[in-house]
Coordinates of C-alpha atoms in Angstrom, one line a residue:
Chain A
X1 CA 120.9 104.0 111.8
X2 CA 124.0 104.7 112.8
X3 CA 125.5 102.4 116.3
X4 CA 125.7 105.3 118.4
X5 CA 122.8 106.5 117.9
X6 CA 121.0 103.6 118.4
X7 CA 122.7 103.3 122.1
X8 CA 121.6 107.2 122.2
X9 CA 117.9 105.9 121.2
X10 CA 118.1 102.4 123.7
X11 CA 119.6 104.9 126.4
X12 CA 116.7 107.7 125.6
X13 CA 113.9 105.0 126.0
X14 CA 115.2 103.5 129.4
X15 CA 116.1 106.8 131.1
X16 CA 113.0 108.3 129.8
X17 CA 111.2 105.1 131.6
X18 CA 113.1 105.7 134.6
X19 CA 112.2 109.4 134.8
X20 CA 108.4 108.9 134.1
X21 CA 108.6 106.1 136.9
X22 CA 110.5 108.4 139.8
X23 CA 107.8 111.5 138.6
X24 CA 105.1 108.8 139.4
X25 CA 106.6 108.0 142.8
X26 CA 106.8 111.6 143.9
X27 CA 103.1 112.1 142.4
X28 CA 101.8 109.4 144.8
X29 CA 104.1 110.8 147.4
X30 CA 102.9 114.4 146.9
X31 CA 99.2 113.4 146.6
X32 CA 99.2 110.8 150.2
X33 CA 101.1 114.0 152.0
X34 CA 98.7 116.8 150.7
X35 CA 95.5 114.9 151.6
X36 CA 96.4 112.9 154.7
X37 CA 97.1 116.1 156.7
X38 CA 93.6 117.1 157.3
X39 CA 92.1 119.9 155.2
X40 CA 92.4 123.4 155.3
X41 CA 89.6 125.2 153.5
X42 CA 88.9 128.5 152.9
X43 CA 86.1 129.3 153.9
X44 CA 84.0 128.7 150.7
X45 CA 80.7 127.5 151.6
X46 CA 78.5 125.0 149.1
X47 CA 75.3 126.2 147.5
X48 CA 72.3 125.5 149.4
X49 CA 71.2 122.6 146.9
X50 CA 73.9 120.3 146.7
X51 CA 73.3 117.2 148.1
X52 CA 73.6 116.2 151.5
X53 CA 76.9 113.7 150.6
X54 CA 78.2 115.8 148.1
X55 CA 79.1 119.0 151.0
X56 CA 81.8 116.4 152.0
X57 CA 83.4 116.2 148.7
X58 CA 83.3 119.7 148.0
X59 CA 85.0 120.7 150.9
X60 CA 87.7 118.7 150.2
X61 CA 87.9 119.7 146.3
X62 CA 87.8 124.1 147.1
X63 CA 90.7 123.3 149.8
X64 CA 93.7 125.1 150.0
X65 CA 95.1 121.2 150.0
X66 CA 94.1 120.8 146.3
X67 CA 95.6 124.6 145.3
X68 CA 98.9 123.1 147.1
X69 CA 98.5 120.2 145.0
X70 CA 98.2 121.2 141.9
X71 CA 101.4 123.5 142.4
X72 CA 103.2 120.3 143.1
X73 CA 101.5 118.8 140.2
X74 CA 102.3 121.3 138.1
X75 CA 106.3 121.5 139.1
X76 CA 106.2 117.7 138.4
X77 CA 104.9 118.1 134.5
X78 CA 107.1 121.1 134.5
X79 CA 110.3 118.7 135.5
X80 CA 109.2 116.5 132.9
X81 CA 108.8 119.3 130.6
X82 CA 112.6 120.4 131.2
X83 CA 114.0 116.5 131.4
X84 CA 113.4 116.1 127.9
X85 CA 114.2 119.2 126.6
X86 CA 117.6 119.3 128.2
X87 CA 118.9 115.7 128.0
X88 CA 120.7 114.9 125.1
X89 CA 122.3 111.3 125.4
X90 CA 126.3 110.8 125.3
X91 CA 126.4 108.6 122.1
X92 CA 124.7 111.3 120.0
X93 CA 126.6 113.7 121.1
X94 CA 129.6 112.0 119.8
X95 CA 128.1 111.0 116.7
X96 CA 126.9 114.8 116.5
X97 CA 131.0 116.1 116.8
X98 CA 132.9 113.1 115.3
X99 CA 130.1 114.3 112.1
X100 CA 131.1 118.3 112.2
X101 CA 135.4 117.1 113.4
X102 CA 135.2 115.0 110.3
X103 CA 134.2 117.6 107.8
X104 CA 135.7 120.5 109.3
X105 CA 138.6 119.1 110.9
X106 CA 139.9 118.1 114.7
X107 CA 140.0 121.5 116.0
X108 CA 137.0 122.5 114.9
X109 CA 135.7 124.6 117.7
X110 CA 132.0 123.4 118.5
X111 CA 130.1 125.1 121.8
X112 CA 127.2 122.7 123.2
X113 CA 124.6 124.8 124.8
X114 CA 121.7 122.7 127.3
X115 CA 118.3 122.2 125.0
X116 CA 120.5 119.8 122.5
X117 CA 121.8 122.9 120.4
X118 CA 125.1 123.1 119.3
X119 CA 127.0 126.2 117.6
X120 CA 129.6 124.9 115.3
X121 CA 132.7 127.7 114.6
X122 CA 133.5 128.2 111.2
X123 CA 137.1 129.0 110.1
X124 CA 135.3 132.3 108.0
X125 CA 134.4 133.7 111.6
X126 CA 130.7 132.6 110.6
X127 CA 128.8 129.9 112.4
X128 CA 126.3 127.6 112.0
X129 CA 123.2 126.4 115.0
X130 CA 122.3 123.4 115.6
X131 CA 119.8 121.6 117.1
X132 CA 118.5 118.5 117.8
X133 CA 115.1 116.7 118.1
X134 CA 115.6 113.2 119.4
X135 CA 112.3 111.9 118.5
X136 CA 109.7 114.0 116.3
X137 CA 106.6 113.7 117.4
X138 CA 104.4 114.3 114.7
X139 CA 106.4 111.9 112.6
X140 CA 107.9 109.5 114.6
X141 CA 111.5 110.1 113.4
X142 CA 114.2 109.9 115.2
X143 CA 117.3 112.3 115.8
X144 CA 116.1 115.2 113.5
X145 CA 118.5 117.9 113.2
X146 CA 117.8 121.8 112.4
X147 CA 120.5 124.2 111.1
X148 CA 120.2 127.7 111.1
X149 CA 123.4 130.0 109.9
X150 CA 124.8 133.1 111.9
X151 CA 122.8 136.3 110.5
X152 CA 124.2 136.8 106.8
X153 CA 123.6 140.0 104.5
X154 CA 123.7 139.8 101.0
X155 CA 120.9 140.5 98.2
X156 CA 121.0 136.8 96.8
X157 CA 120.6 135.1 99.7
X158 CA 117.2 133.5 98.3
X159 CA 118.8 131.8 95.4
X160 CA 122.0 131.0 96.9
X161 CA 120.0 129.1 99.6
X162 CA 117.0 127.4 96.8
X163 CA 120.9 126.4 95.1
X164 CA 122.0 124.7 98.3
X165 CA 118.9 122.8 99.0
X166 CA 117.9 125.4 102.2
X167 CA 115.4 128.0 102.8
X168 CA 116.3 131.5 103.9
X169 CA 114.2 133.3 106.9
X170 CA 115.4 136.6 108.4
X171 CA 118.5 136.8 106.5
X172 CA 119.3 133.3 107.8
X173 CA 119.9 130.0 105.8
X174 CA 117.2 127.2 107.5
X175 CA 116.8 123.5 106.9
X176 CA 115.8 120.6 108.2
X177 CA 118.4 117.5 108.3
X178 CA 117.8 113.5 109.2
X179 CA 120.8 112.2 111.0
X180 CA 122.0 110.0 108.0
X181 CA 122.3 113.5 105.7
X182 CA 124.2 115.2 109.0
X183 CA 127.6 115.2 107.1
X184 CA 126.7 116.1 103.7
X185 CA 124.4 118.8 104.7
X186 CA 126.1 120.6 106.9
X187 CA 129.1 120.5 104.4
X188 CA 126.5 122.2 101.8
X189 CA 125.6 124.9 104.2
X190 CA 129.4 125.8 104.9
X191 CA 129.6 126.1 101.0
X192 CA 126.6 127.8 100.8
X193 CA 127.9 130.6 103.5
X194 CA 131.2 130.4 101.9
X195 CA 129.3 131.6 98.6
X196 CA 128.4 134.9 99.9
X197 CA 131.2 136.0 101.4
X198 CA 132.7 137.5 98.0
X199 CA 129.3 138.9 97.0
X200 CA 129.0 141.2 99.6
Chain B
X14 CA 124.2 121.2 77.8
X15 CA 128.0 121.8 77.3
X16 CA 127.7 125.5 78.3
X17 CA 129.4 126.6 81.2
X18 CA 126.3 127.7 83.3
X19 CA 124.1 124.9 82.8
X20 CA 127.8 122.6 84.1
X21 CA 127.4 124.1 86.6
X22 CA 123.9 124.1 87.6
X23 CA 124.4 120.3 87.3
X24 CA 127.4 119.9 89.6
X25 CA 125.2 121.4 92.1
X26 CA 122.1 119.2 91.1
X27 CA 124.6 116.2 91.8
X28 CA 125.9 117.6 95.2
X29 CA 122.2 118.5 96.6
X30 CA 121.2 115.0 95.7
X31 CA 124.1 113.0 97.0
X32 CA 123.9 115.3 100.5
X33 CA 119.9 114.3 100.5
X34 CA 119.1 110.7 102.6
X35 CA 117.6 108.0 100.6
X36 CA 113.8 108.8 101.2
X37 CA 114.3 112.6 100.3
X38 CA 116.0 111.2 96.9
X39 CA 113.9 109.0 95.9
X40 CA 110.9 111.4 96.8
X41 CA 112.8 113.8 93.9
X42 CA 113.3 111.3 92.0
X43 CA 110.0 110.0 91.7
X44 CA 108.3 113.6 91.5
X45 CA 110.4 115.0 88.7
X46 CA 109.6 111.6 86.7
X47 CA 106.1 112.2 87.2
X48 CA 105.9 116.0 86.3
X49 CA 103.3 117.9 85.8
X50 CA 101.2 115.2 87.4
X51 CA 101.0 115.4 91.6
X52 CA 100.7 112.6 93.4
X53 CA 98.7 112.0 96.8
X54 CA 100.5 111.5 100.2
X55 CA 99.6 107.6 100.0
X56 CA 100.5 107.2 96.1
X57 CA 104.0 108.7 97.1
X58 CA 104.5 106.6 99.8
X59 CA 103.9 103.5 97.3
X60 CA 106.3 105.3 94.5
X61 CA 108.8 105.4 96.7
X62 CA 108.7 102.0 98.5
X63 CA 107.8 103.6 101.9
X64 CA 107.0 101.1 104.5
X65 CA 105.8 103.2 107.1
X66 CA 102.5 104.6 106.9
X67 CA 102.2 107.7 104.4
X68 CA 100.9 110.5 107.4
X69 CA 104.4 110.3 109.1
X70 CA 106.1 110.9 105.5
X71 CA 104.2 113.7 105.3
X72 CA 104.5 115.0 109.0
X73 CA 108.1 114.3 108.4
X74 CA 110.1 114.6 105.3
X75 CA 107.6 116.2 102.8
X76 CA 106.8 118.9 105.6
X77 CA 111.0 119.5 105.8
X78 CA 111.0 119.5 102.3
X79 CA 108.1 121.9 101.4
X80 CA 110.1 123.9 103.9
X81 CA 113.2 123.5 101.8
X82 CA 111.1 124.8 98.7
X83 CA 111.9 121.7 96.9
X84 CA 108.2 120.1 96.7
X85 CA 104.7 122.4 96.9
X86 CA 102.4 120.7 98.7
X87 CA 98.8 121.6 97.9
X88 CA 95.6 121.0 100.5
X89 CA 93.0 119.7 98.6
X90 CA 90.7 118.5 101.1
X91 CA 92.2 118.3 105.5
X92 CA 92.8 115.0 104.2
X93 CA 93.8 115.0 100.4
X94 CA 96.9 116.8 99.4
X95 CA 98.3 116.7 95.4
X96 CA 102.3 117.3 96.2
X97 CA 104.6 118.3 93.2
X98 CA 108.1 119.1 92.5
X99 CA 108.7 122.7 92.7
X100 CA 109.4 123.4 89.4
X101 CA 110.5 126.9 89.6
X102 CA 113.8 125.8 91.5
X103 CA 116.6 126.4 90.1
X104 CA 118.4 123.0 90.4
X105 CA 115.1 120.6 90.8
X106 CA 113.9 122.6 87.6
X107 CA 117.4 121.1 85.7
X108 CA 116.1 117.6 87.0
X109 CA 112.4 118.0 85.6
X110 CA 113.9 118.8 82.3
X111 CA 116.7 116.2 82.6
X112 CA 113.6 113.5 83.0
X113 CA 111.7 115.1 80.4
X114 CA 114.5 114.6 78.3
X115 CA 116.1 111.0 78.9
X116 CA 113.8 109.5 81.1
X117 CA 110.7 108.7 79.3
X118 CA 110.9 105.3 79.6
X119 CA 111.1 105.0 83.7
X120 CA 108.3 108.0 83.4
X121 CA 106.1 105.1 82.0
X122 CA 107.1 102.7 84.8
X123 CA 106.4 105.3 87.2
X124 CA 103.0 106.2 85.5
X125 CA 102.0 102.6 85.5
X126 CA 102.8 102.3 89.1
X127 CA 100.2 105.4 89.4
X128 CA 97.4 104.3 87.4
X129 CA 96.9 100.8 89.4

């Protein structure tokens, strides 16, 4: 792997410990402050046959304290939820541009949107979507790319993608990248867009 | 092979494969040399001197791939799957015949490899 990714990856791992740490402390916070305030039901009365010890219990579970709580629980997994979506560590986002400045030159102009995409210009007025999945779950590989091209019309856009090692979906070249083939690919896929232009 | 379409087709064959990582080309590799046979997910990850274990190659890579239309993956059984080369592409379709033609002798070392 390349050495900026792996600071990207040693980054990654310790900020994603941090994060999971800090949600935990405002977890414990949230839960001691809901529950130590006395409790507010709402007027739901247990069934007749519960159990002497268990009316207790039951009056603190169907509490407004525990609705409030798992609003706060739910903004917590929700913060979690948009932390890893939207952080995308510096190094790969150099090794991402120095990949796409190298093939398509310094001045290359590349947008990058929050959510790890990236939308790289193309001198043709096309461009090409990128995005990023630092680790895969399913597989357990790290920094995965995806490219999709700018909407293209053509009537051999099929072939022209099976000849360019891509898939076409909605009039759109697809494919799936690891972060070693980054360069090479994405030099494929400007050919591959290049290669319509005259058909159409 | 000297005709000007066929040149071609190669040129590209030799562009897709040097822009494909090392586990995506040897995966080709490997598939073409076998052809028709398919392989299991396991058998594949031992073809190819995979070191990690053979369900995240296929969660992974062969998933991208099949996406690619470069390999068909067929579901035998939720657990069983025979994965080919996609024979009906046109540049992996150049490498089948290409291995048909010269490589009969790493076809054997591959077949070997399968049969134990």
């Amino acid at each position: 792997m390349d050495c900026l990714l792996k600071q990207a990856q040693g980054l990654y791992n310790s900020r994603q410990r941090a994060t999971i740490a800090t949600l935990t402390i405002i977890f414990t916070v949230v839960f001691y402050s809901f529950y130590s305030t006395g409790i507010h039901g709402f007027g739901a009365t247990p069934p007749e046959w519960f159990p002497a010890g268990w009316i207790e219990i039951f009056e603190v579970v169907a509490s407004l304290n525990t609705v409030a709580f798992f609003l706060a629980f739910s903004l917590i997994v929700f913060a979690y939820g948009f932390w890893s979506w939207a952080f995308f560590p510096s190094p790969a986002v150099s090794y991402t541009e120095a990949a796409f400045r190298g093939l398509f030159g310094q001045n290359v102009r590349i947008k990058q949107n929050i959510g790890k995409r990236f939308r790289v210009f193309l001198e043709s007025g096309s461009h090409i979507d990128v995005r990023c999945r630092i680790k895969e779950a399913s597989s357990g590989d790290w920094f995965v790319y995806r490219f999709t091209s700018c909407p293209l019309t053509g009537n051999n856009l099929y072939s022209i993608a099976l000849r360019h090692g891509m898939s076409s979906k909605n009039g759109r070249f697809t494919t799936w990248i690891g972060h070693d083939e980054l360069h090479h690919r994405a030099l494929l896929m400007a050919k591959a867009i290049a290669s319509i232009n005259p058909a159409s | 092979m000297a005709d000007d379409d066929t040149l071609h087709t190669v040129y590209e064959l030799v562009q897709l494969m040097s822009s494909l990582n090392e586990t995506r080309r040897a995966i080709l590799l490997a598939l073409s040399h076998v052809y028709p046979r398919s392989v299991s997910g396991v058998q594949l990850s031992r073809l190819i001197g995979y070191s990690g274990k053979s369900r995240s190659l296929y969660r992974g890579v062969l998933t991208h791939m099949k996406e690619d239309n470069m390999i068909l993956i067929d579901e035998l059984t939720p657990r069983l799957h025979a994965i080919r080369i996609n024979s009906e592409h046109p540049l992996l379709l150049v490498l089948v015949e290409l291995c048909r033609k010269y490589g009969e002798d790493t076809s054997k070392i591959y077949a070997k490899a399968l049969e134990e």
